Amino acid sequence: MRISELSRTSGVSVPTLKYYLREGLLPPGAPTAVNQAEYSEGHLRRLRLIGILTDIGGLSLRAVGDVLDAIDDDSLTTHQMLGVAHHALGPRDTDDEEPTADVTAARADVDRFLRGRGWRVSPQAPARRSLAQALVTLRRMGRDIDDAVLDRYADVADRLAAQELSRVTGSRSRIAAIESLVVGTVVFEAVLVALRRLAQEHHSARRLSPRTRDGGLVVDK
Amino acid sequence: MRISELSRTSGVSVPTLKYYLREGLLPPGAPTAVNQAEYSEGHLRRLRLIGILTDIGGLSLRAVGDVLDAIDDDSLTTHQMLGVAHHALGPRDTDDEEPTADVTAARADVDRFLRGRGWRVSPQAPARRSLAQALVTLRRMGRDIDDAVLDRYADVADRLAAQELSRVTGSRSRIAAIESLVVGTVVFEAVLVALRRLAQEHHSARRLSPRTRDGGLVVDK
DNA sequence: GCAATTGGATAGTAGCACTATCTTTTATCG
DNA sequence: CGATAAAAGATAGTGCTACTATCCAATTGC
């Protein structure tokens, strides 16, 4: 398959394919001449993966590149691979500023919570920081979260994760397993977030719609 | 309070404040002279809200502007306001292409599912489309989701949403309620996503790398 | 009185994800 | 065999977002 056919079957324009090639997101095709190369089914599959990661997962091309590199690195275990994917999915810019006192405290809370749950999680996991940051925000807004609530959320997360992982372990080839894991992470997350918003809207309609507004406070604009 | 003090207490640089003022994200201060204006506590609160929406929620400034406009629009009910927030949180660019057959089918599935659950959700809710898109992706990858699984996810989402909404209804002023709702939507979502990843990593460690005792994962990003 | 600050305006920047154009070489069809 | 289309590779340009930088005249605070 040459580039124009790859473009046609993948729906990605030729210039964009060349761009992906330049950026190393797509491995070069097998050269058949100085200016001719052959692309395979694998290129097509990779393109599909890139599409899922960017469109559904909302990853930047740089993050996609990190995930792809990890997939291609045979020295990594599948578990390490997932860590890389989580890393890529994490907050785009890691601000390396000095954390404030409440952030430090929240991180300690998170660590304590994870230990309490017996969850084995890498100390570098970006989700640790995300969680701490969210907790700080809640606290600053005066809506401090009690451990019972956090535990309820964690129970939910635990059950979902266990179920998903059980599908992946007995999987085919390494690359298929990895892709399935990454895609599952991203896509099931999208499913959960979408359902949560749908549920929220439903409850909001039940609770808030029949009534009129409560305050009528004038905003200083 | 003048602009430099607003900058100092909010941590946002003066040029950026001016930019927000220009873009209408921040209402102008009360002018005290031709080139002097007074900023209030309300400006500080709004800046905090902007920060949460962009940093935690990952919203673009344009989306933040939409949410802010909705907050300031007294003719909207709190429920409608939430709809706007959901809209802003939805996928950035709504591609208005002709949906393929499987996408149309998935949308119908989603509608049927919502009816079956008795969820009252606006037909325009972006989460409908997100969910359908995710379902299509899963289907294309040969990991079709059965209704039992979807129901389990939905149960989870339902419980979480009900719990969050119950906190908001008995709230103070309209603006406080709205901010609490928006922030809750965004921040609790971050909490859930973070916990889900943490749980996933834990299960991944248990299943895929039983020998590592620390979560020992070295990633150079 | 005068340096520092302010509001307002305009222009510039960095990063991202492409998109366009050009050159040289090769394939392919009549 | 030759005309035409397509290929690889390189360089430059585009549109968008979220800021920064610089200027200027008016004003404030010591």
Coordinates of C-alpha atoms (C1' of nucleotides) in Angstrom, one line a residue:
Chain A
M1 CA 0.0 0.0 0.0
R2 CA 1.4 3.4 -0.9
I3 CA 0.7 6.7 0.9
S4 CA -2.3 7.7 -1.1
E5 CA -4.1 4.5 -0.4
L6 CA -3.1 4.7 3.2
S7 CA -4.6 8.2 3.2
R8 CA -7.8 7.0 1.6
T9 CA -8.4 4.0 3.8
S10 CA -7.5 5.9 7.0
G11 CA -9.2 9.2 6.3
V12 CA -6.0 11.1 7.1
S13 CA -4.7 13.5 4.5
V14 CA -1.4 12.8 2.8
P15 CA 0.2 16.0 4.2
T16 CA -0.9 15.0 7.6
L17 CA 0.5 11.5 7.1
K18 CA 3.8 13.0 6.1
Y19 CA 3.7 15.2 9.2
Y20 CA 3.1 12.2 11.4
L21 CA 6.0 10.4 9.7
R22 CA 8.2 13.4 10.4
E23 CA 7.2 13.6 14.0
G24 CA 7.8 9.9 14.4
L25 CA 4.3 9.0 15.3
L26 CA 4.1 6.7 12.3
P27 CA 7.1 4.5 11.5
P28 CA 8.4 4.9 8.0
G29 CA 7.2 2.5 5.4
A30 CA 9.4 -0.1 3.8
P31 CA 11.3 1.7 1.0
T32 CA 11.0 0.1 -2.4
A33 CA 12.9 2.8 -4.2
V34 CA 14.5 6.2 -3.4
N35 CA 11.2 7.9 -3.4
Q36 CA 8.8 5.1 -2.8
A37 CA 7.7 3.2 0.2
E38 CA 5.2 0.5 1.1
Y39 CA 2.8 0.9 4.1
S40 CA 1.2 -2.0 5.9
E41 CA -1.8 -3.0 7.8
G42 CA 0.1 -2.1 10.9
H43 CA 0.3 1.5 9.8
L44 CA -3.4 1.5 9.5
R45 CA -3.9 0.1 12.9
R46 CA -1.5 2.7 14.4
L47 CA -3.4 5.5 12.7
R48 CA -6.6 4.2 14.3
L49 CA -4.9 4.2 17.7
I50 CA -3.6 7.7 17.2
G51 CA -7.1 8.8 16.3
I52 CA -8.7 7.3 19.4
L53 CA -6.0 8.8 21.7
T54 CA -6.4 12.3 20.3
D55 CA -10.1 12.4 19.6
I56 CA -11.5 10.4 22.4
G57 CA -8.7 10.7 24.9
G58 CA -8.0 14.3 24.1
L59 CA -4.2 13.7 24.1
S60 CA -1.7 16.0 22.5
L61 CA 0.4 14.5 19.8
R62 CA 3.3 14.7 22.1
A63 CA 1.5 12.6 24.6
V64 CA 0.4 10.2 21.9
G65 CA 4.1 9.9 20.9
D66 CA 5.0 9.0 24.5
V67 CA 2.4 6.3 24.6
L68 CA 3.4 5.0 21.2
D69 CA 7.1 4.9 22.2
A70 CA 6.2 2.9 25.3
I71 CA 4.1 0.5 23.2
D72 CA 7.1 -0.1 21.0
D73 CA 9.5 -0.5 23.8
D74 CA 9.7 -4.3 24.3
S75 CA 11.7 -3.9 27.5
L76 CA 8.7 -2.5 29.3
T77 CA 6.1 -4.8 30.9
T78 CA 2.5 -4.3 30.2
H79 CA 2.1 -2.8 33.6
Q80 CA 4.8 -0.3 33.0
M81 CA 3.3 0.5 29.7
L82 CA 0.0 1.4 31.4
G83 CA 2.0 3.7 33.7
V84 CA 3.3 5.6 30.7
A85 CA -0.2 5.9 29.3
H86 CA -1.4 7.3 32.6
H87 CA 1.4 9.7 32.6
A88 CA 0.5 10.8 29.1
L89 CA -3.1 11.2 30.1
G90 CA -2.2 13.3 33.1
P91 CA -2.2 17.1 33.3
R92 CA -0.4 18.5 30.2
D93 CA 2.1 20.8 32.0
T94 CA 3.7 19.6 35.1
D95 CA 4.3 22.9 36.9
D96 CA 7.4 22.3 39.0
E97 CA 6.7 25.2 41.4
E98 CA 7.1 24.9 45.1
P99 CA 3.9 23.4 46.4
T100 CA 2.0 25.4 49.0
A101 CA 1.4 24.1 52.4
D102 CA -2.1 22.9 51.8
V103 CA -1.0 21.1 48.6
T104 CA 1.7 19.3 50.6
A105 CA -0.9 18.4 53.2
A106 CA -3.3 17.1 50.6
R107 CA -0.6 14.9 49.0
A108 CA 0.1 13.4 52.4
D109 CA -3.6 12.8 52.8
V110 CA -3.7 11.0 49.5
D111 CA -0.8 8.9 50.4
R112 CA -2.3 8.0 53.7
F113 CA -5.6 7.2 51.9
L114 CA -3.9 4.9 49.4
R115 CA -2.0 3.1 52.1
G116 CA -5.2 2.7 54.1
R117 CA -6.8 1.1 51.0
G118 CA -3.8 -1.1 50.4
W119 CA -3.5 0.2 46.8
R120 CA -0.1 -0.3 45.3
V121 CA 0.5 2.7 43.2
S122 CA 3.7 4.2 41.9
P123 CA 4.9 7.3 43.8
Q124 CA 5.2 9.1 40.5
A125 CA 1.7 8.4 39.4
P126 CA 0.3 11.7 38.1
A127 CA -3.1 10.8 39.4
R128 CA -1.8 11.2 42.9
R129 CA -1.1 14.8 42.2
S130 CA -4.4 15.3 40.3
L131 CA -6.3 13.9 43.2
A132 CA -4.4 16.1 45.8
Q133 CA -5.0 19.1 43.7
A134 CA -8.7 18.4 43.4
L135 CA -8.9 17.9 47.2
V136 CA -7.2 21.2 47.8
T137 CA -9.6 23.0 45.5
L138 CA -12.6 21.4 47.3
R139 CA -11.1 22.4 50.7
R140 CA -10.5 25.9 49.6
M141 CA -14.1 26.2 48.5
G142 CA -15.2 25.1 51.9
R143 CA -16.5 21.8 50.7
D144 CA -14.0 19.6 52.4
I145 CA -14.5 15.9 51.5
D146 CA -14.8 13.4 54.3
D147 CA -13.1 10.1 54.0
A148 CA -16.4 8.3 53.8
V149 CA -17.3 10.1 50.5
L150 CA -13.8 9.5 49.2
D151 CA -14.1 5.9 50.1
R152 CA -17.4 5.6 48.2
Y153 CA -15.8 7.0 45.1
A154 CA -12.8 4.7 45.6
D155 CA -15.1 1.7 45.9
V156 CA -16.6 2.6 42.6
A157 CA -13.3 3.2 40.9
D158 CA -12.0 -0.1 42.4
R159 CA -14.8 -2.2 41.0
L160 CA -14.7 -0.6 37.6
A161 CA -10.9 -1.1 37.3
A162 CA -11.0 -4.7 38.5
Q163 CA -13.6 -5.5 35.9
E164 CA -11.7 -3.8 33.1
L165 CA -8.4 -5.4 34.0
S166 CA -9.9 -8.8 34.0
R167 CA -10.7 -8.5 30.4
V168 CA -7.2 -7.6 29.4
T169 CA -5.0 -10.1 31.2
G170 CA -6.1 -13.1 29.2
S171 CA -5.4 -11.4 26.0
R172 CA -3.7 -12.2 22.7
S173 CA -0.5 -10.7 21.6
R174 CA 1.4 -8.1 23.6
I175 CA 0.6 -5.3 21.3
A176 CA -3.1 -6.2 21.1
A177 CA -3.2 -6.4 24.9
I178 CA -1.5 -3.1 25.2
E179 CA -3.7 -1.3 22.7
S180 CA -6.8 -2.8 24.3
L181 CA -5.6 -1.6 27.7
V182 CA -4.8 1.9 26.5
V183 CA -8.0 2.2 24.5
G184 CA -10.0 0.8 27.4
T185 CA -8.5 3.3 29.8
V186 CA -9.3 6.2 27.5
V187 CA -12.7 5.1 26.2
F188 CA -14.2 3.7 29.4
E189 CA -13.2 6.9 31.0
A190 CA -15.1 8.8 28.4
V191 CA -18.1 6.5 29.0
L192 CA -18.0 7.1 32.7
V193 CA -17.7 10.8 32.4
A194 CA -20.5 11.0 29.9
L195 CA -22.8 8.9 32.0
R196 CA -22.0 10.9 35.1
R197 CA -23.0 14.1 33.3
L198 CA -26.1 12.5 32.0
A199 CA -27.0 11.4 35.5
Q200 CA -26.2 14.8 36.8
E201 CA -28.4 16.4 34.3
H202 CA -31.2 14.0 35.2
H203 CA -31.0 14.7 38.9
S204 CA -30.6 18.4 38.2
A205 CA -33.9 18.3 36.2
R206 CA -35.6 16.5 39.0
R207 CA -34.5 18.8 41.7
L208 CA -34.0 22.2 40.2
S209 CA -36.3 22.4 37.2
P210 CA -39.7 22.5 38.9
R211 CA -38.6 25.3 41.1
T212 CA -37.7 28.8 40.1
R213 CA -34.5 30.5 41.1
D214 CA -33.8 30.9 44.8
G215 CA -31.7 34.0 45.2
G216 CA -31.9 36.5 42.4
L217 CA -28.6 38.0 43.5
V218 CA -27.3 40.7 41.3
V219 CA -23.8 40.2 40.0
D220 CA -21.4 43.1 39.9
K221 CA -20.6 43.1 36.2
Chain B
M1 CA -8.2 47.3 45.6
R2 CA -6.4 48.3 42.5
I3 CA -5.0 46.1 39.8
S4 CA -1.6 45.5 41.2
E5 CA -3.1 44.3 44.5
L6 CA -5.6 42.1 42.6
S7 CA -2.7 40.7 40.8
R8 CA -0.8 40.0 44.0
T9 CA -3.6 38.4 45.9
S10 CA -4.8 36.3 43.0
G11 CA -1.5 35.3 41.6
V12 CA -2.4 36.4 38.1
S13 CA -0.1 38.8 36.4
V14 CA -1.2 42.3 35.6
P15 CA -1.0 41.8 31.8
T16 CA -3.1 38.7 32.1
L17 CA -5.6 40.5 34.2
K18 CA -5.8 43.2 31.5
Y19 CA -6.2 40.4 28.9
Y20 CA -9.1 38.9 30.9
L21 CA -10.7 42.3 31.2
R22 CA -10.4 42.8 27.4
E23 CA -11.9 39.4 26.8
G24 CA -14.8 40.1 29.1
L25 CA -13.9 37.2 31.5
L26 CA -13.5 39.7 34.2
P27 CA -16.0 42.6 34.6
P28 CA -14.4 46.0 34.6
G29 CA -13.6 47.6 38.0
A30 CA -15.5 50.6 39.4
P31 CA -13.8 53.6 37.8
T32 CA -12.6 56.2 40.4
A33 CA -10.8 58.4 37.8
V34 CA -10.0 58.4 34.1
N35 CA -7.2 55.9 34.6
Q36 CA -8.0 54.3 37.9
A37 CA -10.5 51.6 38.9
E38 CA -11.4 49.8 42.0
Y39 CA -11.6 46.0 42.1
S40 CA -13.7 44.1 44.6
E41 CA -13.8 40.8 46.4
G42 CA -16.1 39.6 43.6
H43 CA -13.3 39.9 41.1
L44 CA -11.1 37.8 43.3
R45 CA -13.8 35.1 43.6
R46 CA -14.3 35.2 39.8
L47 CA -10.6 34.8 39.2
R48 CA -10.6 31.8 41.5
L49 CA -13.5 30.3 39.5
I50 CA -11.7 30.9 36.2
G51 CA -8.6 29.2 37.6
I52 CA -10.6 26.1 38.7
L53 CA -12.4 25.9 35.3
T54 CA -9.2 26.2 33.3
D55 CA -6.7 24.3 35.5
I56 CA -8.9 21.5 36.9
G57 CA -11.6 21.4 34.3
G58 CA -9.3 21.9 31.4
L59 CA -11.7 24.4 29.8
S60 CA -10.6 26.8 27.1
L61 CA -11.1 30.5 27.9
R62 CA -13.9 30.6 25.4
A63 CA -15.7 27.9 27.3
V64 CA -15.0 29.6 30.6
G65 CA -16.6 32.7 29.1
D66 CA -19.7 30.8 28.1
V67 CA -20.1 29.5 31.6
L68 CA -19.5 32.9 33.2
D69 CA -22.0 34.5 30.9
A70 CA -24.5 31.8 31.9
I71 CA -23.8 32.5 35.6
D72 CA -24.4 36.2 35.1
D73 CA -27.6 35.6 33.2
D74 CA -30.4 35.9 35.8
S75 CA -33.0 34.7 33.4
L76 CA -31.5 31.2 33.4
T77 CA -32.6 28.7 36.1
T78 CA -29.8 26.9 37.9
H79 CA -30.7 23.8 36.0
Q80 CA -30.3 25.6 32.7
M81 CA -27.0 26.9 34.0
L82 CA -25.8 23.4 34.6
G83 CA -26.7 22.6 31.0
V84 CA -24.5 25.4 29.8
A85 CA -21.6 24.2 32.0
H86 CA -22.0 20.7 30.6
H87 CA -22.0 22.2 27.1
A88 CA -18.8 24.1 27.8
L89 CA -17.2 21.0 29.3
G90 CA -18.1 18.9 26.2
P91 CA -15.9 18.1 23.3
R92 CA -14.2 21.3 22.1
D93 CA -15.1 21.2 18.5
T94 CA -18.4 19.9 17.4
D95 CA -17.8 18.4 14.0
D96 CA -20.9 18.9 12.0
E97 CA -20.1 16.2 9.5
E98 CA -22.6 13.6 8.4
P99 CA -22.6 10.9 11.0
T100 CA -21.8 7.4 9.7
A101 CA -24.3 4.6 10.0
D102 CA -22.8 3.1 13.1
V103 CA -22.7 6.5 14.9
T104 CA -26.4 7.0 14.1
A105 CA -27.1 3.5 15.4
A106 CA -25.1 4.2 18.6
R107 CA -27.0 7.4 19.2
A108 CA -30.2 5.5 18.9
D109 CA -28.9 3.0 21.4
V110 CA -28.0 5.8 23.8
D111 CA -31.5 7.3 23.5
R112 CA -33.1 3.9 24.1
F113 CA -30.8 3.3 27.1
L114 CA -31.7 6.7 28.6
R115 CA -35.4 6.1 28.1
G116 CA -35.1 2.7 29.7
R117 CA -33.5 4.3 32.7
G118 CA -36.1 7.0 32.8
W119 CA -33.4 9.6 32.8
R120 CA -34.6 13.0 31.7
V121 CA -31.9 14.5 29.7
S122 CA -32.0 17.3 27.1
P123 CA -31.7 16.1 23.6
Q124 CA -28.9 18.5 23.0
A125 CA -26.8 17.3 25.8
P126 CA -23.2 16.9 24.5
A127 CA -22.7 13.9 26.8
R128 CA -25.2 12.0 24.6
R129 CA -22.9 12.3 21.6
S130 CA -19.8 11.6 23.6
L131 CA -21.3 8.4 24.9
A132 CA -22.4 7.3 21.5
Q133 CA -19.0 8.1 20.1
A134 CA -17.3 6.1 22.8
L135 CA -19.6 3.2 22.2
V136 CA -18.9 3.2 18.5
T137 CA -15.1 3.2 19.2
L138 CA -15.6 0.2 21.5
R139 CA -17.7 -1.6 18.9
R140 CA -15.1 -0.9 16.2
M141 CA -12.4 -2.4 18.4
G142 CA -14.5 -5.5 18.8
R143 CA -15.1 -4.8 22.5
D144 CA -18.8 -4.3 22.2
I145 CA -20.3 -3.3 25.6
D146 CA -23.3 -5.2 26.8
D147 CA -26.1 -3.4 28.5
A148 CA -25.3 -5.0 31.8
V149 CA -22.0 -3.3 31.9
L150 CA -23.4 -0.1 30.8
D151 CA -26.0 -0.4 33.5
R152 CA -23.4 -0.9 36.1
Y153 CA -21.5 2.2 35.0
A154 CA -24.8 4.0 35.0
D155 CA -25.7 2.9 38.5
V156 CA -22.4 4.3 39.6
A157 CA -22.9 7.6 37.9
D158 CA -26.4 7.8 39.2
R159 CA -25.5 7.4 42.8
L160 CA -22.6 9.9 42.6
A161 CA -24.8 12.5 40.8
A162 CA -27.6 12.1 43.3
Q163 CA -25.2 12.6 46.1
E164 CA -23.6 15.7 44.7
L165 CA -26.9 17.3 43.7
S166 CA -28.3 16.8 47.2
R167 CA -25.5 19.1 48.5
V168 CA -26.3 21.9 46.1
T169 CA -30.0 22.3 46.3
G170 CA -30.2 23.6 49.9
S171 CA -27.6 26.2 49.1
R172 CA -27.2 29.8 49.8
S173 CA -27.4 32.5 47.2
R174 CA -27.9 31.7 43.5
I175 CA -24.4 32.6 42.6
A176 CA -22.9 30.5 45.4
A177 CA -25.1 27.6 44.4
I178 CA -24.1 27.9 40.8
E179 CA -20.5 28.1 41.5
S180 CA -20.7 25.2 43.8
L181 CA -22.5 23.2 41.2
V182 CA -20.0 24.0 38.4
V183 CA -17.0 23.5 40.6
G184 CA -18.5 20.3 41.9
T185 CA -19.1 19.0 38.4
V186 CA -15.5 19.7 37.4
V187 CA -13.7 18.9 40.5
F188 CA -15.6 15.7 41.5
E189 CA -15.1 14.5 37.9
A190 CA -11.3 15.0 38.4
V191 CA -11.5 13.1 41.7
L192 CA -13.3 10.2 40.1
V193 CA -11.0 10.1 37.1
A194 CA -7.9 10.2 39.3
L195 CA -9.2 7.5 41.6
R196 CA -10.1 5.4 38.7
R197 CA -6.6 5.6 37.3
L198 CA -5.1 4.9 40.7
A199 CA -7.4 1.8 41.1
Q200 CA -6.5 0.7 37.6
E201 CA -2.8 1.0 38.3
H202 CA -3.3 -1.0 41.5
H203 CA -5.1 -3.8 39.7
S204 CA -2.6 -3.7 36.9
A205 CA 0.2 -4.1 39.5
R206 CA -1.6 -7.0 41.1
R207 CA -2.3 -8.8 37.9
L208 CA 0.5 -7.9 35.5
S209 CA 3.6 -7.5 37.7
P210 CA 3.2 -9.6 40.8
R211 CA 6.8 -9.5 41.7
T212 CA 7.5 -5.8 42.0
R213 CA 7.1 -4.8 45.6
D214 CA 7.3 -1.1 45.3
G215 CA 5.1 0.3 42.5
G216 CA 8.6 0.8 41.1
L217 CA 8.0 2.4 37.8
V218 CA 10.6 4.8 36.5
V219 CA 9.4 7.1 33.8
D220 CA 11.4 9.9 32.3
K221 CA 9.0 12.2 30.6
Chain C
dG1 C1' 7.4 67.8 42.5
dC2 C1' 8.2 63.7 40.6
dA3 C1' 9.0 58.7 40.3
dA4 C1' 5.9 54.9 40.2
dT5 C1' 1.5 53.1 38.9
dT6 C1' -2.7 52.8 36.3
dG7 C1' -5.9 52.1 32.4
dG8 C1' -6.2 51.6 27.6
dA9 C1' -4.4 50.3 23.2
dT10 C1' -1.6 47.8 20.0
dA11 C1' 1.6 44.6 18.7
dG12 C1' 4.4 40.6 19.4
dT13 C1' 5.3 35.7 21.0
dA14 C1' 5.3 30.6 21.7
dG15 C1' 3.3 26.4 21.0
dC16 C1' 0.4 23.3 18.6
dA17 C1' -1.5 20.8 14.7
dC18 C1' -1.5 20.9 10.6
dT19 C1' -1.3 22.7 5.3
dA20 C1' 1.1 24.4 1.1
dT21 C1' 4.6 24.5 -2.1
dC22 C1' 8.6 22.9 -4.4
dT23 C1' 12.0 19.6 -6.1
dT24 C1' 13.5 15.4 -7.7
dT25 C1' 12.6 10.8 -8.7
dT26 C1' 9.7 6.9 -10.0
dA27 C1' 5.5 4.3 -11.6
dT28 C1' 2.3 3.4 -15.0
dC29 C1' -0.7 3.6 -18.9
dG30 C1' -1.6 4.2 -23.7
Chain D
dC1 C1' 8.7 5.2 -25.3
dG2 C1' 7.0 9.1 -23.5
dA3 C1' 3.5 11.8 -21.1
dT4 C1' 1.3 12.2 -16.8
dA5 C1' 0.4 11.1 -12.1
dA6 C1' 2.2 10.1 -7.8
dA7 C1' 5.9 9.6 -4.6
dA8 C1' 9.4 11.1 -0.9
dG9 C1' 11.6 14.7 1.3
dA10 C1' 12.4 19.5 2.6
dT11 C1' 11.0 24.1 3.9
dA12 C1' 7.9 27.5 4.8
dG13 C1' 3.4 29.2 6.0
dT14 C1' -1.3 29.2 8.5
dG15 C1' -4.8 29.7 12.1
dC16 C1' -5.7 29.4 16.6
dT17 C1' -5.0 30.1 21.7
dA18 C1' -3.4 32.2 25.6
dC19 C1' -0.8 35.0 26.9
dT20 C1' 3.4 39.0 27.1
dA21 C1' 5.6 43.3 25.9
dT22 C1' 5.7 48.0 25.0
dC23 C1' 3.8 52.6 24.7
dC24 C1' 1.4 56.5 26.3
dA25 C1' -1.0 59.9 28.8
dA26 C1' -3.3 60.5 33.2
dT27 C1' -2.9 60.0 38.2
dT28 C1' -1.3 58.7 42.7
dG29 C1' 1.4 58.7 46.8
dC30 C1' 5.4 60.1 49.2

